[in-house]
PDB file of C-alpha atoms in Angstrom:
ATOM      1  CA  UNK A 108      14.913  -9.860  23.298  1.00 69.00           C
ATOM      2  CA  UNK A 109      14.029  -8.759  19.684  1.00 82.00           C
ATOM      3  CA  UNK A 110      10.980  -7.759  18.665  1.00 90.00           C
ATOM      4  CA  UNK A 111      10.062 -10.015  15.996  1.00 92.00           C
ATOM      5  CA  UNK A 112       6.860 -10.169  13.305  1.00 93.00           C
ATOM      6  CA  UNK A 113       4.739 -13.380  14.056  1.00 94.00           C
ATOM      7  CA  UNK A 114       1.488 -14.041  12.507  1.00 92.00           C
ATOM      8  CA  UNK A 115      -2.228 -14.021  13.747  1.00 93.00           C
ATOM      9  CA  UNK A 116      -4.578 -15.980  12.633  1.00 92.00           C
ATOM     10  CA  UNK A 117      -8.506 -14.274  13.252  1.00 93.00           C
ATOM     11  CA  UNK A 118     -11.976 -14.825  12.297  1.00 92.00           C
ATOM     12  CA  UNK A 119     -12.317 -14.053   8.621  1.00 86.00           C
ATOM     13  CA  UNK A 120     -13.933 -10.247   8.856  1.00 89.00           C
ATOM     14  CA  UNK A 121     -12.406  -9.740  11.971  1.00 92.00           C
ATOM     15  CA  UNK A 122      -9.382  -8.038  10.929  1.00 93.00           C
ATOM     16  CA  UNK A 123     -10.009  -4.450  12.423  1.00 94.00           C
ATOM     17  CA  UNK A 124     -11.627  -5.133  15.420  1.00 95.00           C
ATOM     18  CA  UNK A 125      -8.971  -7.969  16.399  1.00 95.00           C
ATOM     19  CA  UNK A 126      -6.488  -5.177  15.676  1.00 95.00           C
ATOM     20  CA  UNK A 127      -8.600  -2.756  17.633  1.00 95.00           C
ATOM     21  CA  UNK A 128      -9.246  -5.165  20.823  1.00 95.00           C
ATOM     22  CA  UNK A 129      -5.352  -5.619  21.133  1.00 96.00           C
ATOM     23  CA  UNK A 130      -4.437  -1.968  21.003  1.00 96.00           C
ATOM     24  CA  UNK A 131      -6.629  -1.705  24.161  1.00 95.00           C
ATOM     25  CA  UNK A 132      -5.116  -4.236  25.574  1.00 95.00           C
ATOM     26  CA  UNK A 133      -1.958  -3.702  25.457  1.00 94.00           C
ATOM     27  CA  UNK A 134      -2.593  -0.491  27.230  1.00 95.00           C
ATOM     28  CA  UNK A 135      -5.011  -2.227  29.718  1.00 94.00           C
ATOM     29  CA  UNK A 136      -2.278  -4.627  30.507  1.00 94.00           C
ATOM     30  CA  UNK A 137       0.813  -2.143  30.336  1.00 94.00           C
ATOM     31  CA  UNK A 138       2.250  -4.356  27.321  1.00 93.00           C
ATOM     32  CA  UNK A 139       3.470  -0.972  25.724  1.00 92.00           C
ATOM     33  CA  UNK A 140       7.353  -2.471  25.954  1.00 93.00           C
ATOM     34  CA  UNK A 141       6.634  -5.476  24.345  1.00 93.00           C
ATOM     35  CA  UNK A 142       3.853  -5.382  22.098  1.00 92.00           C
ATOM     36  CA  UNK A 143       5.082  -1.929  19.477  1.00 92.00           C
ATOM     37  CA  UNK A 144       3.010  -2.890  16.486  1.00 93.00           C
ATOM     38  CA  UNK A 145       0.034  -4.187  15.060  1.00 94.00           C
ATOM     39  CA  UNK A 146      -0.594  -4.540  11.008  1.00 91.00           C
ATOM     40  CA  UNK A 147      -3.764  -5.327   8.817  1.00 89.00           C
ATOM     41  CA  UNK A 148      -2.182  -6.279   5.410  1.00 84.00           C
ATOM     42  CA  UNK A 149      -4.542  -4.425   2.794  1.00 82.00           C
ATOM     43  CA  UNK A 150      -4.183  -3.633  -1.325  1.00 77.00           C
ATOM     44  CA  UNK A 151      -5.654  -0.533  -3.040  1.00 76.00           C
ATOM     45  CA  UNK A 152      -7.951  -2.132  -6.132  1.00 76.00           C
ATOM     46  CA  UNK A 153      -9.878   0.224  -8.606  1.00 75.00           C
ATOM     47  CA  UNK A 154     -13.174  -1.498  -9.338  1.00 75.00           C
ATOM     48  CA  UNK A 155     -15.043  -0.803 -12.328  1.00 74.00           C
ATOM     49  CA  UNK A 156     -19.103  -0.967 -12.121  1.00 72.00           C
ATOM     50  CA  UNK A 157     -21.797  -1.254 -14.520  1.00 69.00           C
ATOM     51  CA  UNK A 158     -21.578   2.965 -16.069  1.00 68.00           C
ATOM     52  CA  UNK A 159     -18.383   2.376 -15.903  1.00 69.00           C
ATOM     53  CA  UNK A 160     -18.065   4.421 -12.709  1.00 77.00           C
ATOM     54  CA  UNK A 161     -14.445   3.829 -10.967  1.00 78.00           C
ATOM     55  CA  UNK A 162     -14.220   2.595  -7.161  1.00 80.00           C
ATOM     56  CA  UNK A 163     -11.535   2.234  -5.067  1.00 80.00           C
ATOM     57  CA  UNK A 164     -10.869   0.833  -2.288  1.00 79.00           C
ATOM     58  CA  UNK A 165      -8.169  -1.526   0.947  1.00 79.00           C
ATOM     59  CA  UNK A 166      -8.683  -4.856   0.417  1.00 78.00           C
ATOM     60  CA  UNK A 167      -7.582  -7.067   2.491  1.00 81.00           C
ATOM     61  CA  UNK A 168      -4.292  -8.944   1.272  1.00 77.00           C
ATOM     62  CA  UNK A 169      -4.728 -11.609   3.570  1.00 82.00           C
ATOM     63  CA  UNK A 170      -8.128 -12.018   5.766  1.00 85.00           C
ATOM     64  CA  UNK A 171      -8.228 -14.004   8.400  1.00 88.00           C
ATOM     65  CA  UNK A 172      -3.972 -12.735   9.463  1.00 90.00           C
ATOM     66  CA  UNK A 173      -3.131 -10.069  11.487  1.00 92.00           C
ATOM     67  CA  UNK A 174       1.323  -9.042  12.044  1.00 93.00           C
ATOM     68  CA  UNK A 175       2.039  -8.028  15.369  1.00 94.00           C
ATOM     69  CA  UNK A 176       5.395  -7.250  15.575  1.00 94.00           C
ATOM     70  CA  UNK A 177       6.354  -8.285  19.749  1.00 94.00           C
ATOM     71  CA  UNK A 178       8.746  -9.968  21.969  1.00 94.00           C
ATOM     72  CA  UNK A 179       6.985 -13.215  22.677  1.00 93.00           C
ATOM     73  CA  UNK A 180       7.228 -14.306  25.980  1.00 93.00           C
ATOM     74  CA  UNK A 181       4.360 -15.486  28.157  1.00 92.00           C
ATOM     75  CA  UNK A 182       2.807 -12.497  29.203  1.00 93.00           C
ATOM     76  CA  UNK A 183       2.815 -11.748  25.503  1.00 92.00           C
ATOM     77  CA  UNK A 184       2.056 -14.257  24.190  1.00 92.00           C
ATOM     78  CA  UNK A 185      -1.690 -14.717  26.354  1.00 93.00           C
ATOM     79  CA  UNK A 186      -2.297 -10.496  25.930  1.00 94.00           C
ATOM     80  CA  UNK A 187      -2.366 -12.080  22.338  1.00 94.00           C
ATOM     81  CA  UNK A 188      -4.115 -15.149  22.247  1.00 93.00           C
ATOM     82  CA  UNK A 189      -6.339 -14.324  24.871  1.00 94.00           C
ATOM     83  CA  UNK A 190      -8.094 -11.240  22.798  1.00 94.00           C
ATOM     84  CA  UNK A 191     -11.021 -11.712  21.480  1.00 95.00           C
ATOM     85  CA  UNK A 192     -11.969 -12.968  17.085  1.00 94.00           C
ATOM     86  CA  UNK A 193      -8.440 -14.607  17.863  1.00 94.00           C
ATOM     87  CA  UNK A 194      -7.349 -18.222  17.082  1.00 92.00           C
ATOM     88  CA  UNK A 195      -4.025 -18.713  17.470  1.00 91.00           C
ATOM     89  CA  UNK A 196      -0.659 -18.341  15.718  1.00 92.00           C
ATOM     90  CA  UNK A 197       0.399 -19.416  12.635  1.00 89.00           C
ATOM     91  CA  UNK A 198       3.721 -21.363  13.746  1.00 87.00           C
ATOM     92  CA  UNK A 199       5.404 -25.330  14.107  1.00 86.00           C
ATOM     93  CA  UNK A 200       3.485 -28.091  16.488  1.00 80.00           C
ATOM     94  CA  UNK A 201       1.219 -24.892  18.684  1.00 72.00           C
ATOM     95  CA  UNK A 202       4.806 -22.484  18.518  1.00 85.00           C
ATOM     96  CA  UNK A 203       4.624 -18.740  16.950  1.00 91.00           C
ATOM     97  CA  UNK A 204       7.319 -18.943  14.609  1.00 91.00           C
ATOM     98  CA  UNK A 205       7.978 -15.034  14.065  1.00 91.00           C
ATOM     99  CA  UNK A 206       8.779 -13.941   9.825  1.00 88.00           C
ATOM    100  CA  UNK A 207      12.427 -13.312   8.054  1.00 85.00           C
ATOM    101  CA  UNK A 208      12.502  -9.775   7.188  1.00 84.00           C
ATOM    102  CA  UNK A 209      12.485 -10.261   3.636  1.00 80.00           C
ATOM    103  CA  UNK A 210       8.833 -12.065   4.533  1.00 81.00           C
ATOM    104  CA  UNK A 211       7.417  -9.222   5.965  1.00 83.00           C
ATOM    105  CA  UNK A 212       8.232  -6.689   3.420  1.00 78.00           C
ATOM    106  CA  UNK A 213       6.742  -8.817   0.951  1.00 76.00           C
ATOM    107  CA  UNK A 214       3.280  -8.803   2.687  1.00 75.00           C
ATOM    108  CA  UNK A 215       4.055  -5.217   2.617  1.00 75.00           C
ATOM    109  CA  UNK A 216       4.705  -5.033  -0.426  1.00 64.00           C
ATOM    110  CA  UNK A 217       7.704  -3.145   0.767  1.00 40.00           C
ATOM    111  CA  UNK A 218       9.610  -4.771  -2.099  1.00 33.00           C
ATOM    112  CA  UNK A 219      11.288  -1.738  -4.307  1.00 37.00           C
ATOM    113  CA  UNK A 220      14.708  -1.022  -3.954  1.00 36.00           C
ATOM    114  CA  UNK A 221      14.216   2.131  -2.982  1.00 38.00           C
ATOM    115  CA  UNK A 222      12.363   1.182  -0.365  1.00 39.00           C
ATOM    116  CA  UNK A 223       9.461   3.056  -0.144  1.00 41.00           C
ATOM    117  CA  UNK A 224       6.023   1.455   0.026  1.00 42.00           C
ATOM    118  CA  UNK A 225       4.606   1.111  -3.288  1.00 45.00           C
ATOM    119  CA  UNK A 226       0.640  -0.488  -3.040  1.00 45.00           C
ATOM    120  CA  UNK A 227       0.192  -2.631  -6.373  1.00 47.00           C
ATOM    121  CA  UNK A 228      -3.138  -1.493  -8.434  1.00 51.00           C
ATOM    122  CA  UNK A 229      -5.141  -3.968  -8.981  1.00 53.00           C
ATOM    123  CA  UNK A 230      -8.107  -3.582 -10.903  1.00 61.00           C
ATOM    124  CA  UNK A 231     -11.539  -6.059 -11.131  1.00 66.00           C
ATOM    125  CA  UNK A 232     -13.679  -5.647 -13.567  1.00 75.00           C
ATOM    126  CA  UNK A 233     -17.039  -7.725 -13.936  1.00 82.00           C
ATOM    127  CA  UNK A 234     -16.584  -7.317 -17.795  1.00 86.00           C
ATOM    128  CA  UNK A 235     -15.170 -10.670 -19.473  1.00 87.00           C
ATOM    129  CA  UNK A 236     -14.850 -12.077 -23.305  1.00 90.00           C
ATOM    130  CA  UNK A 237     -18.061 -12.112 -24.964  1.00 92.00           C
ATOM    131  CA  UNK A 238     -19.822  -9.621 -23.552  1.00 91.00           C
ATOM    132  CA  UNK A 239     -21.513  -6.742 -25.636  1.00 92.00           C
ATOM    133  CA  UNK A 240     -20.001  -2.946 -25.154  1.00 91.00           C
ATOM    134  CA  UNK A 241     -21.074   0.261 -25.924  1.00 90.00           C
ATOM    135  CA  UNK A 242     -18.063   2.878 -25.964  1.00 87.00           C
ATOM    136  CA  UNK A 243     -18.899   5.637 -23.900  1.00 88.00           C
ATOM    137  CA  UNK A 244     -15.869   8.482 -24.531  1.00 84.00           C
ATOM    138  CA  UNK A 245     -13.600   9.202 -26.313  1.00 79.00           C
ATOM    139  CA  UNK A 246     -13.063   9.079 -30.323  1.00 75.00           C
ATOM    140  CA  UNK A 247     -14.335   5.646 -30.309  1.00 81.00           C
ATOM    141  CA  UNK A 248     -17.538   7.040 -28.263  1.00 82.00           C
ATOM    142  CA  UNK A 249     -20.870   5.683 -29.040  1.00 84.00           C
ATOM    143  CA  UNK A 250     -20.028   2.290 -30.953  1.00 87.00           C
ATOM    144  CA  UNK A 251     -20.808  -1.097 -29.864  1.00 90.00           C
ATOM    145  CA  UNK A 252     -18.503  -4.121 -29.717  1.00 91.00           C
ATOM    146  CA  UNK A 253     -18.109  -6.895 -28.369  1.00 93.00           C
ATOM    147  CA  UNK A 254     -15.092  -8.337 -25.454  1.00 92.00           C
ATOM    148  CA  UNK A 255     -12.482 -10.380 -27.007  1.00 93.00           C
ATOM    149  CA  UNK A 256     -10.032  -9.433 -23.792  1.00 91.00           C
ATOM    150  CA  UNK A 257      -9.933  -8.144 -20.502  1.00 88.00           C
ATOM    151  CA  UNK A 258      -6.789  -7.218 -18.752  1.00 85.00           C
ATOM    152  CA  UNK A 259      -7.249  -5.787 -15.490  1.00 80.00           C
ATOM    153  CA  UNK A 260      -4.183  -5.600 -14.801  1.00 75.00           C
ATOM    154  CA  UNK A 261      -3.615  -2.951 -16.928  1.00 77.00           C
ATOM    155  CA  UNK A 262      -7.196  -1.511 -16.049  1.00 82.00           C
ATOM    156  CA  UNK A 263      -7.499  -2.466 -20.157  1.00 87.00           C
ATOM    157  CA  UNK A 264      -9.990  -4.518 -22.740  1.00 88.00           C
ATOM    158  CA  UNK A 265      -9.792  -5.164 -26.046  1.00 92.00           C
ATOM    159  CA  UNK A 266     -12.704  -4.277 -28.188  1.00 91.00           C
ATOM    160  CA  UNK A 267     -14.112  -5.767 -31.332  1.00 92.00           C
ATOM    161  CA  UNK A 268     -15.555  -2.844 -33.022  1.00 85.00           C
ATOM    162  CA  UNK A 269     -17.672  -2.289 -35.938  1.00 83.00           C
ATOM    163  CA  UNK A 270     -15.694  -0.145 -38.488  1.00 77.00           C
ATOM    164  CA  UNK A 271     -15.564   0.842 -42.223  1.00 71.00           C
ATOM    165  CA  UNK A 272     -17.329  -2.756 -42.252  1.00 74.00           C
ATOM    166  CA  UNK A 273     -15.461  -4.461 -41.030  1.00 81.00           C
ATOM    167  CA  UNK A 274     -14.099  -6.182 -37.175  1.00 83.00           C
ATOM    168  CA  UNK A 275     -10.819  -4.459 -35.855  1.00 83.00           C
ATOM    169  CA  UNK A 276      -9.448  -4.798 -33.024  1.00 86.00           C
ATOM    170  CA  UNK A 277      -9.673  -1.510 -30.293  1.00 88.00           C
ATOM    171  CA  UNK A 278      -7.799  -1.932 -26.895  1.00 87.00           C
ATOM    172  CA  UNK A 279      -9.685   0.408 -24.622  1.00 88.00           C
ATOM    173  CA  UNK A 280      -9.567   1.252 -21.058  1.00 86.00           C
ATOM    174  CA  UNK A 281     -12.113  -0.291 -18.286  1.00 85.00           C
ATOM    175  CA  UNK A 282     -13.628   3.049 -17.787  1.00 83.00           C
ATOM    176  CA  UNK A 283     -14.031   3.818 -21.504  1.00 86.00           C
ATOM    177  CA  UNK A 284     -16.831   0.832 -21.877  1.00 87.00           C
ATOM    178  CA  UNK A 285     -20.216   0.029 -20.299  1.00 88.00           C
ATOM    179  CA  UNK A 286     -21.757  -3.605 -20.554  1.00 88.00           C
ATOM    180  CA  UNK A 287     -25.133  -3.373 -22.855  1.00 88.00           C
ATOM    181  CA  UNK A 288     -27.703  -4.921 -20.848  1.00 73.00           C
TER     182      UNK A 288
END
């Protein structure tokens, strides 16, 4: 029987604990040949904190879910299902349904043509349109302005600065500005 990827529902925040506990249970019950891989899908996110400091961290793509590659039978189902923190398998009418390869690839961000994993780099910031900011670096350092647009995907912000007596839109990176309290 083929080993397929299944989605296991867990208590949110317990994904890594479930992964560790399941790895120990696999070893204890001698299931290494049936349950071969466990993944907690994450992506790298860069946050811009006050003061313009960048902080990069991995965040779970699907909180409350773990992917398990296994040969599904009664024994492997029991080992996974009875792992502390697991609430069940994702499926239809209580029966686990395996992921299609395309679904697994999409989840794991392996959809680019070369097959090399390139994690999506999302950026979050607490800046919003209308906020007052100070430019802290670059040729416009020390100018004050007002945010007109935030573009977190690009890691940029558009700021209206008063230059030569008129309001001028300027596109800056998120780490070039800091919020004025």
